[in-house]
Tab-separated table of C-alpha atoms and ligand atoms in Angstrom:
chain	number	residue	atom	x	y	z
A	1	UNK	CA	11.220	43.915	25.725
A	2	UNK	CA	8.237	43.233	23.667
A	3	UNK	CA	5.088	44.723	24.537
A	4	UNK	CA	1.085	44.885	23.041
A	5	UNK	CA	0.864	47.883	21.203
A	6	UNK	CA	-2.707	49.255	19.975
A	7	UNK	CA	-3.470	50.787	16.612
A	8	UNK	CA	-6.484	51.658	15.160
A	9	UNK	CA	-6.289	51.266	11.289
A	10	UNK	CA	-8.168	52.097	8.089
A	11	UNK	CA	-9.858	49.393	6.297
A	12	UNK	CA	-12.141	49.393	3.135
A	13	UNK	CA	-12.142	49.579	-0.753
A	14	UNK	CA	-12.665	52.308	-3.241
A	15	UNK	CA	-13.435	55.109	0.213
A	16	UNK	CA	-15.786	53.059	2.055
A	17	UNK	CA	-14.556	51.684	4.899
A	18	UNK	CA	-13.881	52.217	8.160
A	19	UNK	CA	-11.100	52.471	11.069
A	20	UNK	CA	-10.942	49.252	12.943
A	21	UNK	CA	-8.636	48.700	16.379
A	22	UNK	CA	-6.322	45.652	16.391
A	23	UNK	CA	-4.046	44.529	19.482
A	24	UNK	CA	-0.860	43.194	18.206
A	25	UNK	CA	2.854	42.519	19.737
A	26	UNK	CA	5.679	44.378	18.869
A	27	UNK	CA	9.269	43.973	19.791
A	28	UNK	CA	12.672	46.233	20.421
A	29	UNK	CA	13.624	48.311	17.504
A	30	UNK	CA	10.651	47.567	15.573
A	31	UNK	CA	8.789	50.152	12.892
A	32	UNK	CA	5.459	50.493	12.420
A	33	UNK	CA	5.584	48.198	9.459
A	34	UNK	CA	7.321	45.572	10.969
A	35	UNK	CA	3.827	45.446	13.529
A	36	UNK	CA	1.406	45.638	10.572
A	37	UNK	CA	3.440	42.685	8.581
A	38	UNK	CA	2.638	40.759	12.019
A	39	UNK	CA	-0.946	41.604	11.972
A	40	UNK	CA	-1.271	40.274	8.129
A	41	UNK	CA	0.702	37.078	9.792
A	42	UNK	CA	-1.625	36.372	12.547
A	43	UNK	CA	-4.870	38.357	12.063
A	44	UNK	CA	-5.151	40.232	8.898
A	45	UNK	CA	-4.041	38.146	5.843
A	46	UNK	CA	-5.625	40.439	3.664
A	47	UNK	CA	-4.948	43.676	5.450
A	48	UNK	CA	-3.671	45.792	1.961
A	49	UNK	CA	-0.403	47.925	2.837
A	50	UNK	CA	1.807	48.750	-0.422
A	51	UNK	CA	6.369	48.272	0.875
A	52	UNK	CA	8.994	46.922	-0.844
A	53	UNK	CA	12.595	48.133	0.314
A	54	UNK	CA	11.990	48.135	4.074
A	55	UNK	CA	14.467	50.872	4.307
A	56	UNK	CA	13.299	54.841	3.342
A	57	UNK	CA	14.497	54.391	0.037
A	58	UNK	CA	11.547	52.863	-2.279
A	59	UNK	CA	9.065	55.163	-1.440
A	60	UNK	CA	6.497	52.470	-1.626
A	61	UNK	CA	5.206	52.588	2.056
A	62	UNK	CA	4.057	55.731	2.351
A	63	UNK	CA	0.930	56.498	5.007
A	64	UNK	CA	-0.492	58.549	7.808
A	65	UNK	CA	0.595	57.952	11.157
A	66	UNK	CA	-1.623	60.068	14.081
A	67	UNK	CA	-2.788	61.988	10.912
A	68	UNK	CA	0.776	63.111	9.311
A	69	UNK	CA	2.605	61.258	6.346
A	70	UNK	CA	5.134	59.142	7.317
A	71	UNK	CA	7.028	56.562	6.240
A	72	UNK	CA	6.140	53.307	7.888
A	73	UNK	CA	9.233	51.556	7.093
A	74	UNK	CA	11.023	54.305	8.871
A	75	UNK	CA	8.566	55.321	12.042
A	76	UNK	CA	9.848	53.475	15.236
A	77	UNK	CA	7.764	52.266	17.663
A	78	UNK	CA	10.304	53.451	20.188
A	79	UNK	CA	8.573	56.881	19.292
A	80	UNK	CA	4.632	56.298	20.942
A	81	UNK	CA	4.263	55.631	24.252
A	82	UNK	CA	3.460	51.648	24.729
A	83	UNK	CA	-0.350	52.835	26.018
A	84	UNK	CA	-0.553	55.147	22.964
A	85	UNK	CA	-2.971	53.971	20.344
A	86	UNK	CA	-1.532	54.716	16.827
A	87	UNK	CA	-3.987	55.317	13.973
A	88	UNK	CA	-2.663	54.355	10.585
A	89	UNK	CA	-4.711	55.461	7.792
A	90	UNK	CA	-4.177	55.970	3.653
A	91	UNK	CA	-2.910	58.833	2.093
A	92	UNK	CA	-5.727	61.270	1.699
A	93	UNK	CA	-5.094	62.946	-1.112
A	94	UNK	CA	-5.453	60.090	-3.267
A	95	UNK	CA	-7.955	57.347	-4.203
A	96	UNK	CA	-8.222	54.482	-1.950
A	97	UNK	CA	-7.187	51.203	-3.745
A	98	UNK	CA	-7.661	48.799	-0.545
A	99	UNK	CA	-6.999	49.546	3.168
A	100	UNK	CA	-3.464	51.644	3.160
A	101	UNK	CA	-2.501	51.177	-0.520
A	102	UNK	CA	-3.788	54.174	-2.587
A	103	UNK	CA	-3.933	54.935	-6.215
A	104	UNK	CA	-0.887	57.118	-6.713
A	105	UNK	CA	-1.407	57.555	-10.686
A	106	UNK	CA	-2.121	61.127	-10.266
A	107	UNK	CA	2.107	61.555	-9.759
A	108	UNK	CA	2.528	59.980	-12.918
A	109	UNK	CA	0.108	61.682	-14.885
A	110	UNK	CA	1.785	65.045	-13.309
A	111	UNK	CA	5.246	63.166	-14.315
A	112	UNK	CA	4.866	62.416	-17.968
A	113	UNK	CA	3.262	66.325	-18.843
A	114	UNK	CA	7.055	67.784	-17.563
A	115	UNK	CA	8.975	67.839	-20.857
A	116	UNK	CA	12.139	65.803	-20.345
A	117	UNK	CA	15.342	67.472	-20.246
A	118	UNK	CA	16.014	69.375	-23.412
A	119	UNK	CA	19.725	70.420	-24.552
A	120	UNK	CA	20.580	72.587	-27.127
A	121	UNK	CA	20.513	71.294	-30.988
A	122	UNK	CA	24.109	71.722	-31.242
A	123	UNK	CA	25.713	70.575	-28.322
A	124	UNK	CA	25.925	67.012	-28.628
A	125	UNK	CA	26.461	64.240	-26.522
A	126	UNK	CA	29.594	63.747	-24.776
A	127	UNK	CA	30.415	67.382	-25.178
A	128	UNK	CA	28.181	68.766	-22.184
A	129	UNK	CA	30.370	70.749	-19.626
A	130	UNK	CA	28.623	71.478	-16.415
A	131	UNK	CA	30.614	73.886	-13.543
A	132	UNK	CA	30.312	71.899	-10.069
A	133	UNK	CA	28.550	74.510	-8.469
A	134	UNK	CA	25.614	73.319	-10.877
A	135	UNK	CA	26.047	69.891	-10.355
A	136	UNK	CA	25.515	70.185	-6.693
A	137	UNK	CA	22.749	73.004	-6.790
A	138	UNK	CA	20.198	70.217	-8.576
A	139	UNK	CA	21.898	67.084	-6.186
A	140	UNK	CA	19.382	67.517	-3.491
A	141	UNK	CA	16.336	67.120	-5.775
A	142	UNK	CA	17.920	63.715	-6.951
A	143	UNK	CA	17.304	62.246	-3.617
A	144	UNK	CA	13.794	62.206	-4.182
A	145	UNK	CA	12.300	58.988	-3.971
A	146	UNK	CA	8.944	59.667	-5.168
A	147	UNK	CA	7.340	58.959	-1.787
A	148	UNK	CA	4.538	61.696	-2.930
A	149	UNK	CA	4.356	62.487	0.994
A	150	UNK	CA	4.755	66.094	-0.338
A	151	UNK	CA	1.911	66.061	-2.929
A	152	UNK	CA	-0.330	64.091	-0.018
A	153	UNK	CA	0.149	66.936	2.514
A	154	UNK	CA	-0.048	69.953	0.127
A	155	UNK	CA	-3.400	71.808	0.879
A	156	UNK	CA	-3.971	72.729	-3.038
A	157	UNK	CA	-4.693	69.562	-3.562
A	158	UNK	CA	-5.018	67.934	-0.131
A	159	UNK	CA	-8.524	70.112	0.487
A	160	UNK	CA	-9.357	70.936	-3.294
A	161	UNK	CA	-9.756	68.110	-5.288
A	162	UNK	CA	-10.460	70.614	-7.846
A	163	UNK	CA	-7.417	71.864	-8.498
A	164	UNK	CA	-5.751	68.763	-9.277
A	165	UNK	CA	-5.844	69.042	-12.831
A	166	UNK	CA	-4.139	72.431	-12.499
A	167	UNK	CA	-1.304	71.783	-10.350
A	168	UNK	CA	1.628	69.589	-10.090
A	169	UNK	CA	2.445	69.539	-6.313
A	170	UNK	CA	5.400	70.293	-5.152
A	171	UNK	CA	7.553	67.035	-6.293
A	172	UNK	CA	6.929	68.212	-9.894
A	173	UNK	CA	7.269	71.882	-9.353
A	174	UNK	CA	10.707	70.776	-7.881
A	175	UNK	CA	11.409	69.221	-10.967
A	176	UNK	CA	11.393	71.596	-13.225
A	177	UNK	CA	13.003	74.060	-11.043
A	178	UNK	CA	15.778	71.328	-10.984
A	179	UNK	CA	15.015	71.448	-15.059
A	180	UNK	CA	15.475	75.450	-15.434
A	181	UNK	CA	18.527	75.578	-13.237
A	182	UNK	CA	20.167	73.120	-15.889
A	183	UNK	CA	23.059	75.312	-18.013
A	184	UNK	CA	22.170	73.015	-20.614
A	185	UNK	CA	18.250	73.162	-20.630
A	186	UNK	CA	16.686	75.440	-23.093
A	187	UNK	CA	12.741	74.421	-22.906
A	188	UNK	CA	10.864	77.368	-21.498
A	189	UNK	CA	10.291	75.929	-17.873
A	190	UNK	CA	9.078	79.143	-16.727
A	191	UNK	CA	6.218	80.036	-18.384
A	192	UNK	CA	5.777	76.347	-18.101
A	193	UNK	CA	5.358	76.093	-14.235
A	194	UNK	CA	3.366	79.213	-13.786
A	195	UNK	CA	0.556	78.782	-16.946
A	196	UNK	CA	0.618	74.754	-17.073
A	197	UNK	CA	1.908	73.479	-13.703
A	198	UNK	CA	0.462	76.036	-11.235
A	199	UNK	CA	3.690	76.935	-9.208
A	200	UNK	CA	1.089	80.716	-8.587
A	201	UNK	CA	-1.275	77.972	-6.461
A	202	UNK	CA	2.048	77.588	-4.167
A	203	UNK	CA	1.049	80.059	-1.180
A	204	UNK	CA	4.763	78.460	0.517
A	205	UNK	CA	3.096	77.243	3.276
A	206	UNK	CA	6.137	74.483	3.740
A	207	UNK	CA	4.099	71.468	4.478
A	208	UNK	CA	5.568	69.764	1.627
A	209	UNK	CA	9.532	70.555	3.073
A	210	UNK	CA	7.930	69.373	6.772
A	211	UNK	CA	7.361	65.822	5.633
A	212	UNK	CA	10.091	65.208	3.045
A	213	UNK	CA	11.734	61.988	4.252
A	214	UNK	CA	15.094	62.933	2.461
A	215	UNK	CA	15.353	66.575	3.707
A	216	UNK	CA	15.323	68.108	0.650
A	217	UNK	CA	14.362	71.707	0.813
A	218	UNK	CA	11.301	71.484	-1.442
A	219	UNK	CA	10.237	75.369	-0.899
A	220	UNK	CA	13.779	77.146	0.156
A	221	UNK	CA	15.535	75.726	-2.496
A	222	UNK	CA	13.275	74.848	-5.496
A	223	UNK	CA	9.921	76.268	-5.113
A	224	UNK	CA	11.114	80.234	-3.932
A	225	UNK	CA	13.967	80.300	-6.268
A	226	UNK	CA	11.960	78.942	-9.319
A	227	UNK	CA	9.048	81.896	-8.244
A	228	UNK	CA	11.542	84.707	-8.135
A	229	UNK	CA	12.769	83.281	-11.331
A	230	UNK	CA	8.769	84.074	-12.996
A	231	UNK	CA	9.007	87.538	-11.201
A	232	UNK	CA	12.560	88.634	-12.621
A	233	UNK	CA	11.392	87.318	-16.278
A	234	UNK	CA	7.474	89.041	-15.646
A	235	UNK	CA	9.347	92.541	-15.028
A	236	UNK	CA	12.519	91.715	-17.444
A	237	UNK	CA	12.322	94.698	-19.706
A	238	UNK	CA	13.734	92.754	-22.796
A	239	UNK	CA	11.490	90.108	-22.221
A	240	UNK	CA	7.885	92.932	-21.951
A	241	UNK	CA	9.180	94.428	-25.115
A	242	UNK	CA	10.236	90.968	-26.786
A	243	UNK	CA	6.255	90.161	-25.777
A	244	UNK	CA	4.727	93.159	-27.205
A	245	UNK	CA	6.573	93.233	-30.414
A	246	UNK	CA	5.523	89.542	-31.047
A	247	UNK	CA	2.156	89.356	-29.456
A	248	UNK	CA	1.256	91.839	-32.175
B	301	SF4	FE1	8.929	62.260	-1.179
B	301	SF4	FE2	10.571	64.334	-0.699
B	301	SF4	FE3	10.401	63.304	-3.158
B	301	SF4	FE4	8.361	64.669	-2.159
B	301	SF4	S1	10.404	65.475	-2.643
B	301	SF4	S2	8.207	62.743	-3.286
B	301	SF4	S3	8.441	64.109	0.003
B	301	SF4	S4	11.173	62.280	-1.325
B	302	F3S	FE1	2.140	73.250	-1.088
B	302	F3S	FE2	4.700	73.128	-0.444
B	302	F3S	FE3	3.751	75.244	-1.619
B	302	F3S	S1	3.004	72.374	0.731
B	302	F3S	S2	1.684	75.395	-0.854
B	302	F3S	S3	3.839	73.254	-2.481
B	302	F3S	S4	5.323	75.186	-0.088
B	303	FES	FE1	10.627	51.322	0.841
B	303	FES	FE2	9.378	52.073	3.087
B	303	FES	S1	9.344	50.121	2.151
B	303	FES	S2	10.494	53.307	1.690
């Protein structure tokens, strides 16, 4: 049965704007997408919302529902109460471009600083042998699809613009723990997250894990691991006395 839902949404340019309520109809086993599509048939035209797949797997339509990221292709109505109002708003981490769709550049920026993957000089080619176990261990970080729900919600950035230039977020702190658990990757990825990405800014508060529409353990399995990894090489004996020989 169909029903009027209410929803209060975010509308402006370049920050200024303001939230603005909208009744509009929604039917059985619709997602909160579906109802603002309707709204930009019959009310909005230009009301700005950024989708593509319609089905959790671009990463495109990422937003704040009641005030946590979400998905809006994959948030059912079935899930507020029909006298609920829902309040849709941008992602606040990042600049607003129009209404929902926000500037997302900062990822890439973060993106293109990781050194790509970088094998030894002389393996070559067709000659890489990987044990399963390591396949697997860096499967669940393939799932990502770059959302950036994770970096939205992550308070290093979320409440400190500041810090931005100092600190991947966790999607690119996951990569190059994915990076370093490679058998076949010999850039230093360690000194690399701690000095240039700021994995130290990481207090493991799990936000990032909480909103992850694929379930990926961002923090269990990528962010701790990838710390204790700095820790063992910090207090690595080998490694002190490699430092002091050639720091001198
Ligand atoms: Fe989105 Fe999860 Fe990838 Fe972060 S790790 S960008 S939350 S899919
Ligand atoms: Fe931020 Fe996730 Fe760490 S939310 S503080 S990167 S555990
Ligand atoms: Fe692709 Fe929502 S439209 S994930």
């Amino acid at each position: 049965m169909g029903y009027k839902a209410k929803f209060r949404i975010w509308r402006g340019e370049a920050g200024e704007g303001a939230l603005e309520d909208f009744v509009v109809e929604v039917n059985e086993g619709e997602v909160v997408l579906d109802a603002l599509h309707r709204l930009q048939a019959t009310q909005t035209p230009d009301l700005a919302v950024r989708w593509n797949c319609k089905a959790g797997k671009c990463g495109s339509c990422s937003m704040e529902i009641n005030g946590k990221p979400r998905l809006g292709c994959m948030t059912r109505m079935s899930t507020f109460t029909e006298d609920e109002t829902i309040t849709v708003t941008p992602m606040r981490t990042f600049p607003v471009i129009k209404d929902l769709v926000t500037d997302v550049s900062f990822n890439y920026q973060k993106a293109r600083e990781i050194p790509s993957f970088t094998p030894p000089d002389n393996v070559k080619p067709g000659e890489y042998r990987m044990q399963q176990i390591d396949v697997e261990r860096s499967q669940e970080f393939r799932k990502c699809i770059e959302c950036f729900m994770c970096n939205n919600v992550c308070h290093v950035i979320r409440d400190h613009e500041e810090n931005k230039p100092a600190f991947a977020g966790p999607r690119f702190l996951m990569r190059i723990a994915e990076l370093d658990m490679h058998p076949y990757d010999v850039a230093d990825r360690k000194n690399a997250a701690q000095e240039e990405h700021g994995l130290g800014y990481c207090n493991i508060t799990k936000c990032c894990t909480e909103v992850c529409p694929e379930h990926i353990k961002i923090t269990d399995n990528a962010l701790i691991p990838m710390k204790e990894r700095v820790v063992d090489r910090r207090y690595d004996p080998l490694v002190w006395l490699g430092n002091k020989i050639f720091k001198r």
